Coordinates of N, CA and C and ligand atoms in Angstrom, one line a residue:
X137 N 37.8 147.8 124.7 CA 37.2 147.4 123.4 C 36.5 148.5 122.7
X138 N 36.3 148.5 121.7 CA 35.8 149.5 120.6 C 34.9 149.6 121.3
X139 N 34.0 150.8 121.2 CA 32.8 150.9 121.6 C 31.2 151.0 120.6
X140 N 31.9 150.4 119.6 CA 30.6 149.5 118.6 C 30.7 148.1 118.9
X141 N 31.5 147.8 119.0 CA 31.7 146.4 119.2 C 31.0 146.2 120.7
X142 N 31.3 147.0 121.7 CA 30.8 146.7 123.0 C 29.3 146.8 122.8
X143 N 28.6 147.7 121.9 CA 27.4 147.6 121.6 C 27.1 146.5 120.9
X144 N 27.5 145.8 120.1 CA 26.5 145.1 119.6 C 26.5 143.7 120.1
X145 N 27.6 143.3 121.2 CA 28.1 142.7 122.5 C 26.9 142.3 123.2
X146 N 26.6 143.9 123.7 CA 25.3 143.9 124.7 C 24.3 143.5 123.6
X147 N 24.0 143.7 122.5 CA 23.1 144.0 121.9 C 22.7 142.2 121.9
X148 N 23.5 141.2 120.9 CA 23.4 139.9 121.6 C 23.1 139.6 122.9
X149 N 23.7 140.0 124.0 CA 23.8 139.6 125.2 C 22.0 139.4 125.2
X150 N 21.3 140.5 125.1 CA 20.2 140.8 125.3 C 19.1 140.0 124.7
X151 N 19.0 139.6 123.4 CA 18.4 139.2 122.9 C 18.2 138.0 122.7
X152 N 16.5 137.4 122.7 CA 16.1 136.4 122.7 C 16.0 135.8 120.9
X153 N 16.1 136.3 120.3 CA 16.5 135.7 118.7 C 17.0 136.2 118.0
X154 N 18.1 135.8 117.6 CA 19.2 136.0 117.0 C 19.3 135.3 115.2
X155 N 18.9 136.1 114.2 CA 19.8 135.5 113.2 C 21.1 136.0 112.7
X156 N 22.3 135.1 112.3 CA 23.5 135.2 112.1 C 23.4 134.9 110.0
X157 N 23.3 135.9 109.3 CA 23.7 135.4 107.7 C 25.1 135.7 107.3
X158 N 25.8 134.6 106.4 CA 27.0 134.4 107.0 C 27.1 134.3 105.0
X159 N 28.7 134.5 104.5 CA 28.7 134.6 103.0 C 30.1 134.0 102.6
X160 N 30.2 134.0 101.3 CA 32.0 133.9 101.1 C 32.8 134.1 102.2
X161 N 32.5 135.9 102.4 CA 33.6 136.7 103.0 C 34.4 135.3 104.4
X162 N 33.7 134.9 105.6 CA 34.1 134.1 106.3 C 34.7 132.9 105.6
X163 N 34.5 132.4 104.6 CA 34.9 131.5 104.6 C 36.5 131.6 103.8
X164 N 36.7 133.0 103.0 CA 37.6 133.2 102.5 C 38.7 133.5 103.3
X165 N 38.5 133.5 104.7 CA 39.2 133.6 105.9 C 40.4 132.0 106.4
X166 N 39.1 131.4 105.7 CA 39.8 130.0 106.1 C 40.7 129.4 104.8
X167 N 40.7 130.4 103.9 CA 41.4 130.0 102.5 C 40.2 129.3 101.3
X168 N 38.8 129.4 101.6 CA 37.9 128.8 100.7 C 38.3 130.1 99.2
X169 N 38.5 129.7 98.0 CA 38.4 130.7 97.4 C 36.6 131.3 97.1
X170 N 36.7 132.6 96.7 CA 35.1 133.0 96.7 C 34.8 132.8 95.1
X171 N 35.4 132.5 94.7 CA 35.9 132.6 92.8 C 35.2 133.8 92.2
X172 N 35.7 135.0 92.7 CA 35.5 136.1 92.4 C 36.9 136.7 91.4
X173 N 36.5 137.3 90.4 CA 37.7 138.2 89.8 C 38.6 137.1 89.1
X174 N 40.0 136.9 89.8 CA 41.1 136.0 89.3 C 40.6 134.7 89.7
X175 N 39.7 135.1 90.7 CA 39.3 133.5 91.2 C 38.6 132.2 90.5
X176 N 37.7 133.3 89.7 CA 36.4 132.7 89.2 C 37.3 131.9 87.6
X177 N 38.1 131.3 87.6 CA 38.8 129.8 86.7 C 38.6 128.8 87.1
X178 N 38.3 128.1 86.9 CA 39.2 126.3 87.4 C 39.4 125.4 85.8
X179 N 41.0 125.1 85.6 CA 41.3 124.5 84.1 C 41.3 125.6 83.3
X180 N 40.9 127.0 83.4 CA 40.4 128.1 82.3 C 39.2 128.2 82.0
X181 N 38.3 127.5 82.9 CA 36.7 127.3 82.6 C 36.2 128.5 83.7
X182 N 35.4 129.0 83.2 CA 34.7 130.1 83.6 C 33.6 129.1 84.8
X183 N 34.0 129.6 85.9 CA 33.0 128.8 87.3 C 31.9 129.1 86.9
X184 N 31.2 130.6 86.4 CA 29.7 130.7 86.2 C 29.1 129.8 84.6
X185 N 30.3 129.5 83.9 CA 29.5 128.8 82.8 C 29.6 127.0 83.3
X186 N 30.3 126.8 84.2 CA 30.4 125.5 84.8 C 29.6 125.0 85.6
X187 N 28.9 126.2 86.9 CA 28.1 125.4 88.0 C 26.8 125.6 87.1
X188 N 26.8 125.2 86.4 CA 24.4 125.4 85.7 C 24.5 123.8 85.7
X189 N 23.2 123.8 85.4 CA 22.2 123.0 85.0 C 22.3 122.2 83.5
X190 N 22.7 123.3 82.6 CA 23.3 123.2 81.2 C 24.6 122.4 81.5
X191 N 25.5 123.0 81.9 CA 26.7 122.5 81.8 C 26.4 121.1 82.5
X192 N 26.0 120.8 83.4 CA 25.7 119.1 83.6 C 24.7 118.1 83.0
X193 N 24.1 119.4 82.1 CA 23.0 118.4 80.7 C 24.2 118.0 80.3
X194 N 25.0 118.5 79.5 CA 25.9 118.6 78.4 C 26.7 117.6 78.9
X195 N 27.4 117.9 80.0 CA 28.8 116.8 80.2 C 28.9 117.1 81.9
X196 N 28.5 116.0 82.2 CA 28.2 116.3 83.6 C 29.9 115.0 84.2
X197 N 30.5 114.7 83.3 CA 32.0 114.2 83.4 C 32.4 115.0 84.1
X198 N 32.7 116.3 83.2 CA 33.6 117.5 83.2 C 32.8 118.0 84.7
X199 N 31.4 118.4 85.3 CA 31.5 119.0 86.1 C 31.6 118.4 87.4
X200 N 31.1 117.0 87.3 CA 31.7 116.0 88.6 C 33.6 116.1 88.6
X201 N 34.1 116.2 88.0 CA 35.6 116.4 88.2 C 35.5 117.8 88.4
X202 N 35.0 119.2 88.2 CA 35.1 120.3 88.8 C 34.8 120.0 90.4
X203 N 33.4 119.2 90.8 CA 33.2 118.8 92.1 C 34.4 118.2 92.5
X204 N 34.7 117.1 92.0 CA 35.8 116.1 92.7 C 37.1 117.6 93.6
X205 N 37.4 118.5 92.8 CA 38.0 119.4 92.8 C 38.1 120.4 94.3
X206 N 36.9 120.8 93.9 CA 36.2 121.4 95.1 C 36.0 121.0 96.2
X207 N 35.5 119.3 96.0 CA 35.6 119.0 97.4 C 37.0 118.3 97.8
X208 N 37.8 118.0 97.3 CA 39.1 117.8 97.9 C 39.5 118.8 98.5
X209 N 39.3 120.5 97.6 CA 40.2 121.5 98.4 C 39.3 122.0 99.8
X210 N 38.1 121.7 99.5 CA 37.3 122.2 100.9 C 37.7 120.8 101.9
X211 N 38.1 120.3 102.2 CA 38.5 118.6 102.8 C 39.7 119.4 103.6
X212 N 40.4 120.1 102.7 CA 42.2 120.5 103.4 C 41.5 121.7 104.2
X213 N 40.6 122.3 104.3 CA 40.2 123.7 105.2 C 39.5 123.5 106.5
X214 N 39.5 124.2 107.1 CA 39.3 124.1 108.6 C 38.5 125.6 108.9
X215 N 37.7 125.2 109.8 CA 37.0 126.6 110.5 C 38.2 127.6 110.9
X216 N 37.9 129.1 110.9 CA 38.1 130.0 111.7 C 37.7 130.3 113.0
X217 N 38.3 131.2 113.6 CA 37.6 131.7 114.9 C 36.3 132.7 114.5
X218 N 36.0 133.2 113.6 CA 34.8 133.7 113.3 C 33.1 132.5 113.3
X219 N 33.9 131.3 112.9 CA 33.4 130.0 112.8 C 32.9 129.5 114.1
X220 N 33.8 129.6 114.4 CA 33.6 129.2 116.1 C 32.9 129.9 117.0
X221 N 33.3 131.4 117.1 CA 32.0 132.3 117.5 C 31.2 132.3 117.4
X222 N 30.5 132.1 115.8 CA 29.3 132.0 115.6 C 28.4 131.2 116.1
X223 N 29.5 129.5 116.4 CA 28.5 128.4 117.2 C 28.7 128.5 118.7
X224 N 29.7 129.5 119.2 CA 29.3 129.9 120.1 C 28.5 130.3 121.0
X225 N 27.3 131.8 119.7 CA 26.6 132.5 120.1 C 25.2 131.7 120.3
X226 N 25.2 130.5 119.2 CA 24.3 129.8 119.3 C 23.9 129.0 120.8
X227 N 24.5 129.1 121.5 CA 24.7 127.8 122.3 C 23.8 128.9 123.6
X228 N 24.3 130.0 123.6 CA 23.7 131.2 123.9 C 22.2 131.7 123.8
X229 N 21.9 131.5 122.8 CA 20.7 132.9 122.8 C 19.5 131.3 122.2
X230 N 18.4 132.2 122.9 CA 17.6 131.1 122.7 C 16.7 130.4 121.8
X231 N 16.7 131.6 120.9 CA 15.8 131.4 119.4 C 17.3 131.8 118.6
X232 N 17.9 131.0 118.0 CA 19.0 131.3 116.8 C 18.9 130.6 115.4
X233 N 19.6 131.4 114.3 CA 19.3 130.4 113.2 C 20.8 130.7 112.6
X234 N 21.4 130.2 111.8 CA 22.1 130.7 110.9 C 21.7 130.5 109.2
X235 N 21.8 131.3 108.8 CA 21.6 131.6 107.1 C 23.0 131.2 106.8
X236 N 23.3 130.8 106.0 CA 24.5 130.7 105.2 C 24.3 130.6 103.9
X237 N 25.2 131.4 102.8 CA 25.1 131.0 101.5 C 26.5 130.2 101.3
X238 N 27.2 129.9 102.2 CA 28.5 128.9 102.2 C 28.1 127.4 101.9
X239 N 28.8 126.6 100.6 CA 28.2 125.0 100.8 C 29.4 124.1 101.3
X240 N 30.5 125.1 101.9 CA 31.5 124.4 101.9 C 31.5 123.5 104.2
X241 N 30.5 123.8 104.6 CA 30.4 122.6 105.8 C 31.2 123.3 106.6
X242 N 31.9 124.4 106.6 CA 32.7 125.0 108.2 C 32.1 124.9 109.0
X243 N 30.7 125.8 109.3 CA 29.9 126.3 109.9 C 29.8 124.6 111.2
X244 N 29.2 124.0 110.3 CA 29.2 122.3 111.0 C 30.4 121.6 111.8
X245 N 31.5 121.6 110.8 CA 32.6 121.6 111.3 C 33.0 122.7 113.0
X246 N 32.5 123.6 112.9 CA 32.9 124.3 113.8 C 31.9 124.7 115.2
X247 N 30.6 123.5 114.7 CA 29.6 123.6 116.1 C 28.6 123.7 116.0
X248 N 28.0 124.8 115.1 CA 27.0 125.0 114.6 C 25.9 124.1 114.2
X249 N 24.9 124.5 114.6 CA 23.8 123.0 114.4 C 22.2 123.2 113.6
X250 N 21.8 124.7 114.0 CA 20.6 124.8 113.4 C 21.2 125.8 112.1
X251 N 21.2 125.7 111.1 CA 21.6 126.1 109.5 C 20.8 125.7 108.7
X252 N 20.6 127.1 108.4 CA 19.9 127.0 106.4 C 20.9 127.0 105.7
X253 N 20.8 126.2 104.9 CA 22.1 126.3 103.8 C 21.4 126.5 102.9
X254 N 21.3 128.3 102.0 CA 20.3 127.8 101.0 C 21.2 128.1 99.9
X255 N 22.2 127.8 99.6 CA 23.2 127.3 98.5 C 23.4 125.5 98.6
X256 N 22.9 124.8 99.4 CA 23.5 123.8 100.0 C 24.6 123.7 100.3
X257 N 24.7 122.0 100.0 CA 26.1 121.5 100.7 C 27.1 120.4 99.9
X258 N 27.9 121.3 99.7 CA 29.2 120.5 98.3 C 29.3 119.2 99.0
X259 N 29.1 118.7 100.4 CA 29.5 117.0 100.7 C 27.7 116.3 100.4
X260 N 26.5 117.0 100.3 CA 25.8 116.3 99.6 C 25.4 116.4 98.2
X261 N 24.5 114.8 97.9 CA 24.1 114.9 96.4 C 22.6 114.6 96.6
X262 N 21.9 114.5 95.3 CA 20.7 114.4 94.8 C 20.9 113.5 93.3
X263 N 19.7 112.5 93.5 CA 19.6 111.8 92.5 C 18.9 112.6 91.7
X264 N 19.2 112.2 90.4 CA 18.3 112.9 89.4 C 17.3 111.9 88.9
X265 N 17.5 110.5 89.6 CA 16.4 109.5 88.8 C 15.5 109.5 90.0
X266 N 15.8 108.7 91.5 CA 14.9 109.0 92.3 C 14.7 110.3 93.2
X267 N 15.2 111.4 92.9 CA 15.5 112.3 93.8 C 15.8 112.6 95.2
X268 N 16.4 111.6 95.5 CA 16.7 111.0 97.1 C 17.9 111.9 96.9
X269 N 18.0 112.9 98.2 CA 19.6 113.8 98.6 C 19.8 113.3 99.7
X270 N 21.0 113.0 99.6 CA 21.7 112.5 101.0 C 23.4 112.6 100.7
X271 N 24.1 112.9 102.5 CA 25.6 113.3 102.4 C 26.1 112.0 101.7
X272 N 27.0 112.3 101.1 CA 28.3 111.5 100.4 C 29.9 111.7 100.8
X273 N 30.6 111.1 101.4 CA 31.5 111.5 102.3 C 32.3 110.8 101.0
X274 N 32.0 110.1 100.3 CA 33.3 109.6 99.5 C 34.0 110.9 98.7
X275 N 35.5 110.3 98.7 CA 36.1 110.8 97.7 C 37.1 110.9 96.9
X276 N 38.1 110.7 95.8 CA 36.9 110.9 94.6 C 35.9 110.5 94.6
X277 N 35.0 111.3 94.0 CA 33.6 110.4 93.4 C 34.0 110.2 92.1
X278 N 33.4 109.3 91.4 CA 33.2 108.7 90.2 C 32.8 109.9 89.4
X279 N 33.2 109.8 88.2 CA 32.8 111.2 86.9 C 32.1 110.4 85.7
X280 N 31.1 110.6 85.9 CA 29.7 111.2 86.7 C 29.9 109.9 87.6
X281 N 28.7 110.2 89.0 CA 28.2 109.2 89.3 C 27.2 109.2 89.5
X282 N 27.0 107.9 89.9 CA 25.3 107.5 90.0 C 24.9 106.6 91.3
X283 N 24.1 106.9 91.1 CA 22.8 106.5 92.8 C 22.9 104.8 92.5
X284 N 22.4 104.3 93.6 CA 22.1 103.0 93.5 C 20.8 102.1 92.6
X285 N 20.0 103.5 92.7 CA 18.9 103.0 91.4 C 19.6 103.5 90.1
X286 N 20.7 103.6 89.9 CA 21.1 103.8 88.5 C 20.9 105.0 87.8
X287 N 20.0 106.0 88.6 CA 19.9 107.5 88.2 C 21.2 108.5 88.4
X288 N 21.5 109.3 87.8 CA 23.1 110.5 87.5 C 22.5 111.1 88.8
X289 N 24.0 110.8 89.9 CA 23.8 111.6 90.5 C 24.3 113.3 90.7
X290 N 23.4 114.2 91.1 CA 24.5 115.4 90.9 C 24.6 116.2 92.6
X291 N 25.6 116.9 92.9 CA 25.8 117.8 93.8 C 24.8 118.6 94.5
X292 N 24.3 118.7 95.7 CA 23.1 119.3 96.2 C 23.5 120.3 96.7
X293 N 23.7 121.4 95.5 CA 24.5 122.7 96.0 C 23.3 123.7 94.6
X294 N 23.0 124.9 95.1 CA 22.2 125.4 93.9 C 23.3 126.0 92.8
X295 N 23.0 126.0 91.7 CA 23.8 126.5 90.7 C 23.2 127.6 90.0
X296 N 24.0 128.3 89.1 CA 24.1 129.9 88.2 C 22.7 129.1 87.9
X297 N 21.4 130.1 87.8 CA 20.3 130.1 87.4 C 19.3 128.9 88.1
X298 N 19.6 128.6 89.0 CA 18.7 127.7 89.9 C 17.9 128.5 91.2
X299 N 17.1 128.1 91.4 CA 16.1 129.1 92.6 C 16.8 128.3 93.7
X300 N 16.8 128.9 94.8 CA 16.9 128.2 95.8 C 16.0 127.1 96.8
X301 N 16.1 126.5 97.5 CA 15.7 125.3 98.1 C 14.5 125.9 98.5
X302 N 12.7 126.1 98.4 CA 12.2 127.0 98.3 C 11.9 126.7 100.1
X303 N 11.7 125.6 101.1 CA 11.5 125.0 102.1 C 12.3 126.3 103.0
X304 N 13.7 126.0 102.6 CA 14.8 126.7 103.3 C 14.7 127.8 103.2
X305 N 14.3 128.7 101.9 CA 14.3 129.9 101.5 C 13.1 130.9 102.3
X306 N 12.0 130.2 102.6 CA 11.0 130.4 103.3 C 11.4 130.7 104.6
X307 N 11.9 129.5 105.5 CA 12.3 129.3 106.9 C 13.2 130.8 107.3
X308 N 13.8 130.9 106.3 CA 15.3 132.0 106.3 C 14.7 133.2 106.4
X309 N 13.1 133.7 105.2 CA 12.8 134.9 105.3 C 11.9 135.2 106.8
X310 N 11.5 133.6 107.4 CA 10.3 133.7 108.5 C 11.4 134.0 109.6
X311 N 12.3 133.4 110.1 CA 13.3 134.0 110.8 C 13.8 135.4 111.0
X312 N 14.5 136.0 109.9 CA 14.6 137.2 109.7 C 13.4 138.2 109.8
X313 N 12.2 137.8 109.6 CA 11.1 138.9 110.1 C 10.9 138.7 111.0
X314 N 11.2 137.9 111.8 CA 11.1 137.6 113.7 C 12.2 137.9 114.7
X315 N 13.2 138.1 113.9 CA 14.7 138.7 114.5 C 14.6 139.9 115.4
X316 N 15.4 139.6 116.6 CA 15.7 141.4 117.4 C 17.0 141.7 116.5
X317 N 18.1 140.7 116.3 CA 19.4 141.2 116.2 C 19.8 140.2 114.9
X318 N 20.1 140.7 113.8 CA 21.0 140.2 112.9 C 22.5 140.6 112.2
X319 N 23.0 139.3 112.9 CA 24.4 139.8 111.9 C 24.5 139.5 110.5
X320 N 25.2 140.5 110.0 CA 25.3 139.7 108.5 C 26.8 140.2 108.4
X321 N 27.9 138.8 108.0 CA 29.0 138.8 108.2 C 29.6 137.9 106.7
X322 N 30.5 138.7 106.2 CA 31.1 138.7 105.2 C 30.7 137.9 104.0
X323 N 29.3 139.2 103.6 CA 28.6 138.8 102.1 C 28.1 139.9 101.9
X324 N 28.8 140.3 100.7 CA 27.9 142.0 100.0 C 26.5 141.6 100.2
X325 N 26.0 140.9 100.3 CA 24.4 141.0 100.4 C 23.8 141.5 99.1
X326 N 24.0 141.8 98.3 CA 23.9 142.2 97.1 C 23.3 141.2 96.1
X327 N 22.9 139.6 96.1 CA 22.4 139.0 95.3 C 21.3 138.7 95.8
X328 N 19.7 138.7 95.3 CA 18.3 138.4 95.3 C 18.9 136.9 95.5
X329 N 18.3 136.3 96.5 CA 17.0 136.9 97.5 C 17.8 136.7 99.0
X330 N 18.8 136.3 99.1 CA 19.9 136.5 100.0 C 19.8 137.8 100.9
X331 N 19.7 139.1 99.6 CA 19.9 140.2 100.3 C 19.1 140.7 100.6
X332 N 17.6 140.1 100.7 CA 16.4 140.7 101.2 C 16.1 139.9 102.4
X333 N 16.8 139.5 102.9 CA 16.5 138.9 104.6 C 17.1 139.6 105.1
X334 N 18.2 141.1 105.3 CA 18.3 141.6 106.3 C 17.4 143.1 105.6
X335 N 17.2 143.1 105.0 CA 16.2 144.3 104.8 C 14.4 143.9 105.3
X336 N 14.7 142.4 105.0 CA 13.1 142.0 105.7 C 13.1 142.4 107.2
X337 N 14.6 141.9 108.2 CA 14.5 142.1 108.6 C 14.8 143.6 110.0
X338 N 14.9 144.2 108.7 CA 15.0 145.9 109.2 C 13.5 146.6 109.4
X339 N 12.9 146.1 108.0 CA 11.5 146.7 108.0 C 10.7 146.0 109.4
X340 N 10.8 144.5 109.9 CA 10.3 144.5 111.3 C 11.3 145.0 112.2
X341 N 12.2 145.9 112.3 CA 12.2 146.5 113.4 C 13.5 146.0 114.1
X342 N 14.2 144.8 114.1 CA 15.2 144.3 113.9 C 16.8 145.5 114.1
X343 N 18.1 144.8 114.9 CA 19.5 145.8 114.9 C 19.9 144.9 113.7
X344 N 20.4 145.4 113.0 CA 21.1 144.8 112.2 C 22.9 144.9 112.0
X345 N 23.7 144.0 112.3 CA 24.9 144.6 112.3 C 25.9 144.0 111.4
X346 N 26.6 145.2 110.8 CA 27.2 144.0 109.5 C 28.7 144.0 109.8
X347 N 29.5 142.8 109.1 CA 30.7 142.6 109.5 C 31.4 142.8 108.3
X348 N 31.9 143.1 107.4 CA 32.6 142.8 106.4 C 34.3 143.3 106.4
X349 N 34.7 143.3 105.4 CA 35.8 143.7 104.9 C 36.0 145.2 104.4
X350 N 34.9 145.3 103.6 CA 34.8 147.0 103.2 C 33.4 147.3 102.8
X351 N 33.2 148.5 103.0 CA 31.8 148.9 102.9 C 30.6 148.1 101.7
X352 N 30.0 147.7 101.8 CA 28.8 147.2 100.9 C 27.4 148.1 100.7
X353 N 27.2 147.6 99.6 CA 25.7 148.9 99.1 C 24.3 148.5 100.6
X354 N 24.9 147.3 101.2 CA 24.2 147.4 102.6 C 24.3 148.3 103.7
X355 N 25.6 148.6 103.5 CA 26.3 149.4 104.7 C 25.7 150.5 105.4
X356 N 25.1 151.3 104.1 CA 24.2 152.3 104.6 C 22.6 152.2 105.7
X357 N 22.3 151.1 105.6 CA 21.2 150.7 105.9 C 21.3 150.0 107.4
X358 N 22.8 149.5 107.8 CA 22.8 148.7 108.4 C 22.9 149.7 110.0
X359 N 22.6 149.0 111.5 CA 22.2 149.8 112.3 C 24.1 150.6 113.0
X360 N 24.7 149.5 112.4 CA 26.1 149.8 112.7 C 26.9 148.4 111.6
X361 N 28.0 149.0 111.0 CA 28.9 148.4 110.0 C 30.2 148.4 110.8
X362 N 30.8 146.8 110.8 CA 32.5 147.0 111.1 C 33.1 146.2 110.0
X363 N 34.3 147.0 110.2 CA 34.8 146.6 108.9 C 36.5 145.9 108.9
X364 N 36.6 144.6 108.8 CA 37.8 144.0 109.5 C 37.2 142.8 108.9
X365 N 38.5 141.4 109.4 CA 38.4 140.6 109.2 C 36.8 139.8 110.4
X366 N 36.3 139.1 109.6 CA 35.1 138.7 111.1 C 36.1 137.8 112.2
X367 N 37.1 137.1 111.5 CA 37.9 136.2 112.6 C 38.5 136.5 113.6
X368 N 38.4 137.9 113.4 CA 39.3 138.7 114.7 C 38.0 139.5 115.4
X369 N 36.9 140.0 114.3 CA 36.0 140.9 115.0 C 35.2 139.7 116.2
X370 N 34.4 138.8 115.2 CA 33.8 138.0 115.8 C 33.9 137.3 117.6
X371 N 35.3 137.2 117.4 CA 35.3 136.8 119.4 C 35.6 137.5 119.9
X372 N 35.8 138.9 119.1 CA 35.9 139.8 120.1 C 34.3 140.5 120.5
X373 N 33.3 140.2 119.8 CA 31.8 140.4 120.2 C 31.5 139.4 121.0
X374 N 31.9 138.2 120.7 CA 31.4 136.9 121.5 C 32.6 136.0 121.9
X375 N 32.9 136.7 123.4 CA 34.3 136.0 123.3 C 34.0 134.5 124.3
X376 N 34.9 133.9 124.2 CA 35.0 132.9 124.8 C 34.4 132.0 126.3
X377 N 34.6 133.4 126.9 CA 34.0 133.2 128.3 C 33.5 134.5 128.3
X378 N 31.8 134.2 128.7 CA 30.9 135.4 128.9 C 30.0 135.0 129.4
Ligands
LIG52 ZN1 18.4 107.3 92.9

């Protein structure tokens, strides 16, 4: 085995808390699109002018059938072995958390149990009359729908110009300053405030190890960078039987 990879091997092996932040990159492994570049269409609608707050003032029809969309195509996707390692490692080490900015449920699907989702989660909603969020396994859903008190229901996923879940946001940055070892695996890290929980957790003193595809404006900082698919790297850090 490589001998970064054997390091950061041991480096897990050793450690009593572990956080794992986890991004598109993994999930685009399993076929989720990241709707980056050519990605970022659905119908010809620009995804960043579709997922707001505005665009479901306006016609929240049109964005419940973008949902309807989305969660049909995340329904046909299945975890990776990067997926699977990761609830692996959990099962392992004795303080773990996972961060995810993924709302597409692999992570769950694949074992995983203690997760921040602070993008949420495309299988839940939120009333907008009572504010009650809870999973919704139906689907289609109704365009728009609505809660049982009669309030619009909408998707409990954060959208273009929404703060994050501030509960979860908190939990995420208190973890990461308490970390020996963080991975951060396939997410430029590059969007506030996402990308300040492995730098939170560098300044306490923290390994930081990053997995991606190709170098990121993290890379530099990170205590070691590999650069590959995580579905192949991943069990080869945490393999199967150890
Ligand atoms: Zn309600």
């Amino acid at each position: 085995m490589d001998r970064n990879l054997k390091e950061i091997r041991k480096a897990l092996e050793s450690a009593e808390h572990v956080v794992v932040l986890t991004g598109a990159g993994i999930s685009a492994e399993s076929g989720v699109p990241t709707f980056r570049g050519a990605d970022g269409l659905w119908n010809n609608k620009s995804i960043v002018e579709l997922a707001t707050p505005e665009s479901f003032d306006r016609d929240p029809r049109l964005v419940w059938e973008f949902y309807n969309w989305r969660r049909g195509m995340m329904a046909t996707k299945e975890p990776n072995p990067g997926h699977y390692a990761i609830a692996r490692l959990e099962k392992k080490v004795e303080n773990f958390t996972l961060v995810t900015q993924n709302i597409d449920n692999l992570h769950r699907l694949a074992g995983s149990e203690n997760i921040l989702e602070l993008h949420g989660n495309v299988w839940r909603v939120r009333c907008l009359g009572c504010r009650k969020e809870y999973e919704e396994r139906k689907h289609p859903m109704d365009e728009p729908s609505y809660c049982e008190c009669g309030g619009l229901l909408r998707p409990a996923v954060v959208w273009f110009g929404e703060s994050l879940p501030h509960g979860i946001l908190e939990e995420a940055f208190r973890v990461s300053a308490t970390a020996e070892v963080v991975l951060v695996v396939g997410t430029s890290a590059i969007v506030y405030p996402a990308a300040q929980l492995p730098l939170v957790a560098l300044q306490s003193g923290a390994r930081i190890y990053e997995i991606n595809l190709e170098p990121t404006p993290f890379s530099g900082q990170a205590t070691e960078s590999i650069f590959g698919k995580s579905g192949e790297i991943l069990p080869q850090i945490i393999p199967e039987e150890s």
